[in-house]
Amino acid sequence: MPELHIIAAIFWALILAGAGGALTSIGPWYRNLKKPSWQPPDWLFGPAWTVILSSAAWAAVLAWEGAANRSDQMIVIWLYAANFVFHFAWSPLFFALKRPDWALKESCLLWGSVVALCVGVLPYSALASALLLPYVLWVTFATYLNYVIVKLNGPFQSPASP
């Protein structure tokens, strides 16, 4: 039977991937946004996140196993917990609340949490840190894409209350 840290890493990735998919609505509002010509096709985002979150889960396992003591393991937990919160928050801001401007601000926090992960796991596993580099690069790209969408479409207003 797999150890608890492996199960936790898998669940971390599955919850983020599942929530990201469930909270992403490619409806008329999104389709009508002006987007740059270099934006990847919509179908690419799901597979990209699957690979990135799988690599990040593997990195979590490696970092946990490389952590020398309970204190170091708690650092790994806190890094992944913070990243979970920031990763989870982006889709509802962008898609449900229709506030790409708020999502852009939040994506800066997400980016910081991914960089913190990458740097924070390095003492425990160089491979774990390397496995997180695609996550850093993708969030950097996605943040810039979010920025361009805000510039092309802003200002945004909160949806009217029912």
PDB file of C-alpha atoms in Angstrom:
ATOM      1  CA  MET A   1       0.000   0.000   0.000  1.00  0.00           C
ATOM      2  CA  PRO A   2       1.354   3.478  -0.866  1.00  0.00           C
ATOM      3  CA  GLU A   3       2.472   5.676   1.948  1.00  0.00           C
ATOM      4  CA  LEU A   4       0.266   8.535   3.103  1.00  0.00           C
ATOM      5  CA  HIS A   5       2.489  11.261   1.583  1.00  0.00           C
ATOM      6  CA  ILE A   6       2.109   9.687  -1.872  1.00  0.00           C
ATOM      7  CA  ILE A   7      -1.676   9.521  -1.527  1.00  0.00           C
ATOM      8  CA  ALA A   8      -1.738  13.133  -0.292  1.00  0.00           C
ATOM      9  CA  ALA A   9       0.327  14.316  -3.277  1.00  0.00           C
ATOM     10  CA  ILE A  10      -1.974  12.514  -5.699  1.00  0.00           C
ATOM     11  CA  PHE A  11      -5.068  13.997  -4.059  1.00  0.00           C
ATOM     12  CA  TRP A  12      -3.489  17.476  -4.102  1.00  0.00           C
ATOM     13  CA  ALA A  13      -3.044  17.214  -7.882  1.00  0.00           C
ATOM     14  CA  LEU A  14      -6.428  15.585  -8.535  1.00  0.00           C
ATOM     15  CA  ILE A  15      -8.352  18.159  -6.513  1.00  0.00           C
ATOM     16  CA  LEU A  16      -6.614  21.083  -8.206  1.00  0.00           C
ATOM     17  CA  ALA A  17      -7.038  19.591 -11.686  1.00  0.00           C
ATOM     18  CA  GLY A  18     -10.663  18.654 -11.051  1.00  0.00           C
ATOM     19  CA  ALA A  19     -11.570  21.985  -9.493  1.00  0.00           C
ATOM     20  CA  GLY A  20      -9.786  23.873 -12.256  1.00  0.00           C
ATOM     21  CA  GLY A  21     -11.791  22.010 -14.872  1.00  0.00           C
ATOM     22  CA  ALA A  22     -15.072  22.310 -12.995  1.00  0.00           C
ATOM     23  CA  LEU A  23     -14.631  26.030 -12.328  1.00  0.00           C
ATOM     24  CA  THR A  24     -13.607  26.891 -15.895  1.00  0.00           C
ATOM     25  CA  SER A  25     -16.596  27.820 -18.017  1.00  0.00           C
ATOM     26  CA  ILE A  26     -15.838  28.340 -21.700  1.00  0.00           C
ATOM     27  CA  GLY A  27     -19.147  30.057 -22.412  1.00  0.00           C
ATOM     28  CA  PRO A  28     -20.239  33.107 -24.382  1.00  0.00           C
ATOM     29  CA  TRP A  29     -18.665  35.604 -21.982  1.00  0.00           C
ATOM     30  CA  TYR A  30     -15.243  33.986 -22.354  1.00  0.00           C
ATOM     31  CA  ARG A  31     -15.587  33.421 -26.104  1.00  0.00           C
ATOM     32  CA  ASN A  32     -16.416  37.115 -26.602  1.00  0.00           C
ATOM     33  CA  LEU A  33     -13.277  38.326 -24.827  1.00  0.00           C
ATOM     34  CA  LYS A  34     -10.574  39.728 -27.094  1.00  0.00           C
ATOM     35  CA  LYS A  35      -7.538  37.461 -26.857  1.00  0.00           C
ATOM     36  CA  PRO A  36      -4.078  37.659 -28.395  1.00  0.00           C
ATOM     37  CA  SER A  37      -3.408  35.633 -31.540  1.00  0.00           C
ATOM     38  CA  TRP A  38      -0.685  33.681 -29.713  1.00  0.00           C
ATOM     39  CA  GLN A  39      -3.026  32.288 -27.052  1.00  0.00           C
ATOM     40  CA  PRO A  40      -2.905  28.477 -27.103  1.00  0.00           C
ATOM     41  CA  PRO A  41      -6.099  26.690 -28.135  1.00  0.00           C
ATOM     42  CA  ASP A  42      -8.558  26.038 -25.306  1.00  0.00           C
ATOM     43  CA  TRP A  43      -8.113  22.255 -25.546  1.00  0.00           C
ATOM     44  CA  LEU A  44      -4.404  22.577 -24.650  1.00  0.00           C
ATOM     45  CA  PHE A  45      -4.958  23.955 -21.139  1.00  0.00           C
ATOM     46  CA  GLY A  46      -6.360  20.713 -19.671  1.00  0.00           C
ATOM     47  CA  PRO A  47      -3.484  18.478 -20.827  1.00  0.00           C
ATOM     48  CA  ALA A  48      -0.915  21.137 -19.879  1.00  0.00           C
ATOM     49  CA  TRP A  49      -2.273  21.394 -16.337  1.00  0.00           C
ATOM     50  CA  THR A  50      -2.444  17.604 -16.064  1.00  0.00           C
ATOM     51  CA  VAL A  51       1.260  17.273 -16.867  1.00  0.00           C
ATOM     52  CA  ILE A  52       2.239  20.229 -14.676  1.00  0.00           C
ATOM     53  CA  LEU A  53       0.233  19.128 -11.636  1.00  0.00           C
ATOM     54  CA  SER A  54       1.418  15.527 -12.015  1.00  0.00           C
ATOM     55  CA  SER A  55       5.019  16.742 -12.040  1.00  0.00           C
ATOM     56  CA  ALA A  56       4.323  18.945  -9.016  1.00  0.00           C
ATOM     57  CA  ALA A  57       2.810  15.969  -7.169  1.00  0.00           C
ATOM     58  CA  TRP A  58       5.901  13.901  -7.960  1.00  0.00           C
ATOM     59  CA  ALA A  59       8.002  16.804  -6.693  1.00  0.00           C
ATOM     60  CA  ALA A  60       6.000  16.789  -3.454  1.00  0.00           C
ATOM     61  CA  VAL A  61       6.762  13.109  -2.914  1.00  0.00           C
ATOM     62  CA  LEU A  62      10.471  13.639  -3.589  1.00  0.00           C
ATOM     63  CA  ALA A  63      10.650  16.697  -1.324  1.00  0.00           C
ATOM     64  CA  TRP A  64       8.817  14.890   1.476  1.00  0.00           C
ATOM     65  CA  GLU A  65      11.145  11.918   1.214  1.00  0.00           C
ATOM     66  CA  GLY A  66      14.184  14.214   1.140  1.00  0.00           C
ATOM     67  CA  ALA A  67      13.083  16.194   4.177  1.00  0.00           C
ATOM     68  CA  ALA A  68      15.347  15.197   7.067  1.00  0.00           C
ATOM     69  CA  ASN A  69      12.871  15.696   9.907  1.00  0.00           C
ATOM     70  CA  ARG A  70       9.315  16.635  10.854  1.00  0.00           C
ATOM     71  CA  SER A  71      10.124  20.350  10.763  1.00  0.00           C
ATOM     72  CA  ASP A  72      11.350  20.085   7.161  1.00  0.00           C
ATOM     73  CA  GLN A  73       8.282  18.017   6.240  1.00  0.00           C
ATOM     74  CA  MET A  74       6.073  20.764   7.680  1.00  0.00           C
ATOM     75  CA  ILE A  75       7.815  23.272   5.404  1.00  0.00           C
ATOM     76  CA  VAL A  76       6.899  21.100   2.421  1.00  0.00           C
ATOM     77  CA  ILE A  77       3.284  20.843   3.638  1.00  0.00           C
ATOM     78  CA  TRP A  78       2.976  24.604   4.141  1.00  0.00           C
ATOM     79  CA  LEU A  79       4.475  25.374   0.724  1.00  0.00           C
ATOM     80  CA  TYR A  80       2.037  23.033  -0.991  1.00  0.00           C
ATOM     81  CA  ALA A  81      -0.905  24.228   1.120  1.00  0.00           C
ATOM     82  CA  ALA A  82      -0.264  27.871   0.215  1.00  0.00           C
ATOM     83  CA  ASN A  83       0.102  26.956  -3.435  1.00  0.00           C
ATOM     84  CA  PHE A  84      -3.164  24.990  -3.259  1.00  0.00           C
ATOM     85  CA  VAL A  85      -5.057  28.054  -2.023  1.00  0.00           C
ATOM     86  CA  PHE A  86      -3.610  30.404  -4.648  1.00  0.00           C
ATOM     87  CA  HIS A  87      -3.992  27.879  -7.471  1.00  0.00           C
ATOM     88  CA  PHE A  88      -7.600  27.123  -6.504  1.00  0.00           C
ATOM     89  CA  ALA A  89      -8.615  30.808  -6.346  1.00  0.00           C
ATOM     90  CA  TRP A  90      -7.773  31.837  -9.908  1.00  0.00           C
ATOM     91  CA  SER A  91     -10.545  30.109 -11.908  1.00  0.00           C
ATOM     92  CA  PRO A  92     -13.477  31.388  -9.819  1.00  0.00           C
ATOM     93  CA  LEU A  93     -12.144  34.940 -10.059  1.00  0.00           C
ATOM     94  CA  PHE A  94     -11.654  34.794 -13.819  1.00  0.00           C
ATOM     95  CA  PHE A  95     -14.588  32.646 -14.923  1.00  0.00           C
ATOM     96  CA  ALA A  96     -17.298  32.683 -12.220  1.00  0.00           C
ATOM     97  CA  LEU A  97     -16.923  36.308 -11.154  1.00  0.00           C
ATOM     98  CA  LYS A  98     -15.848  37.386 -14.670  1.00  0.00           C
ATOM     99  CA  ARG A  99     -13.049  39.475 -13.200  1.00  0.00           C
ATOM    100  CA  PRO A 100      -9.856  38.880 -15.174  1.00  0.00           C
ATOM    101  CA  ASP A 101      -8.439  41.974 -13.442  1.00  0.00           C
ATOM    102  CA  TRP A 102      -8.839  40.373 -10.012  1.00  0.00           C
ATOM    103  CA  ALA A 103      -7.541  37.071 -11.399  1.00  0.00           C
ATOM    104  CA  LEU A 104      -4.459  38.900 -12.664  1.00  0.00           C
ATOM    105  CA  LYS A 105      -3.682  40.216  -9.179  1.00  0.00           C
ATOM    106  CA  GLU A 106      -4.284  36.772  -7.726  1.00  0.00           C
ATOM    107  CA  SER A 107      -2.076  35.145 -10.372  1.00  0.00           C
ATOM    108  CA  CYS A 108       0.832  37.175  -9.020  1.00  0.00           C
ATOM    109  CA  LEU A 109       0.255  35.457  -5.666  1.00  0.00           C
ATOM    110  CA  LEU A 110      -0.007  32.109  -7.451  1.00  0.00           C
ATOM    111  CA  TRP A 111       3.267  32.796  -9.271  1.00  0.00           C
ATOM    112  CA  GLY A 112       4.936  33.680  -5.980  1.00  0.00           C
ATOM    113  CA  SER A 113       3.691  30.469  -4.401  1.00  0.00           C
ATOM    114  CA  VAL A 114       5.059  28.398  -7.298  1.00  0.00           C
ATOM    115  CA  VAL A 115       8.451  30.114  -7.105  1.00  0.00           C
ATOM    116  CA  ALA A 116       8.415  29.557  -3.325  1.00  0.00           C
ATOM    117  CA  LEU A 117       7.711  25.871  -3.970  1.00  0.00           C
ATOM    118  CA  CYS A 118      10.527  25.614  -6.483  1.00  0.00           C
ATOM    119  CA  VAL A 119      13.040  27.299  -4.180  1.00  0.00           C
ATOM    120  CA  GLY A 120      11.647  25.814  -0.969  1.00  0.00           C
ATOM    121  CA  VAL A 121      11.965  22.163  -2.012  1.00  0.00           C
ATOM    122  CA  LEU A 122      15.484  22.582  -3.421  1.00  0.00           C
ATOM    123  CA  PRO A 123      17.234  21.740  -0.117  1.00  0.00           C
ATOM    124  CA  TYR A 124      15.286  18.460   0.005  1.00  0.00           C
ATOM    125  CA  SER A 125      15.523  17.416  -3.638  1.00  0.00           C
ATOM    126  CA  ALA A 126      17.095  19.064  -6.674  1.00  0.00           C
ATOM    127  CA  LEU A 127      14.929  16.868  -8.907  1.00  0.00           C
ATOM    128  CA  ALA A 128      11.786  18.062  -7.114  1.00  0.00           C
ATOM    129  CA  SER A 129      12.805  21.654  -7.749  1.00  0.00           C
ATOM    130  CA  ALA A 130      13.494  20.872 -11.423  1.00  0.00           C
ATOM    131  CA  LEU A 131      10.099  19.167 -11.760  1.00  0.00           C
ATOM    132  CA  LEU A 132       8.476  22.428 -10.638  1.00  0.00           C
ATOM    133  CA  LEU A 133      10.153  24.562 -13.323  1.00  0.00           C
ATOM    134  CA  PRO A 134       7.426  23.845 -15.934  1.00  0.00           C
ATOM    135  CA  TYR A 135       4.871  25.027 -13.350  1.00  0.00           C
ATOM    136  CA  VAL A 136       6.809  28.285 -12.905  1.00  0.00           C
ATOM    137  CA  LEU A 137       7.085  28.771 -16.669  1.00  0.00           C
ATOM    138  CA  TRP A 138       3.413  27.983 -17.358  1.00  0.00           C
ATOM    139  CA  VAL A 139       2.137  30.299 -14.607  1.00  0.00           C
ATOM    140  CA  THR A 140       4.484  33.015 -15.890  1.00  0.00           C
ATOM    141  CA  PHE A 141       3.031  32.579 -19.378  1.00  0.00           C
ATOM    142  CA  ALA A 142      -0.554  32.367 -18.071  1.00  0.00           C
ATOM    143  CA  THR A 143      -0.078  35.522 -15.984  1.00  0.00           C
ATOM    144  CA  TYR A 144       1.158  37.409 -19.025  1.00  0.00           C
ATOM    145  CA  LEU A 145      -1.776  36.073 -21.061  1.00  0.00           C
ATOM    146  CA  ASN A 146      -4.134  37.202 -18.284  1.00  0.00           C
ATOM    147  CA  TYR A 147      -2.469  40.642 -18.357  1.00  0.00           C
ATOM    148  CA  VAL A 148      -2.981  40.968 -22.120  1.00  0.00           C
ATOM    149  CA  ILE A 149      -6.637  39.906 -21.814  1.00  0.00           C
ATOM    150  CA  VAL A 150      -7.154  42.584 -19.144  1.00  0.00           C
ATOM    151  CA  LYS A 151      -5.507  45.217 -21.361  1.00  0.00           C
ATOM    152  CA  LEU A 152      -7.581  44.201 -24.407  1.00  0.00           C
ATOM    153  CA  ASN A 153     -10.911  44.040 -22.563  1.00  0.00           C
ATOM    154  CA  GLY A 154     -10.859  46.154 -19.398  1.00  0.00           C
ATOM    155  CA  PRO A 155     -12.195  47.765 -17.384  1.00  0.00           C
ATOM    156  CA  PHE A 156     -14.278  45.033 -15.792  1.00  0.00           C
ATOM    157  CA  GLN A 157     -17.231  45.371 -13.486  1.00  0.00           C
ATOM    158  CA  SER A 158     -18.706  42.913 -11.044  1.00  0.00           C
ATOM    159  CA  PRO A 159     -21.747  41.076 -12.394  1.00  0.00           C
ATOM    160  CA  ALA A 160     -25.056  42.661 -11.415  1.00  0.00           C
ATOM    161  CA  SER A 161     -26.698  41.197  -8.326  1.00  0.00           C
ATOM    162  CA  PRO A 162     -29.905  39.224  -8.943  1.00  0.00           C
TER     163      PRO A 162
END
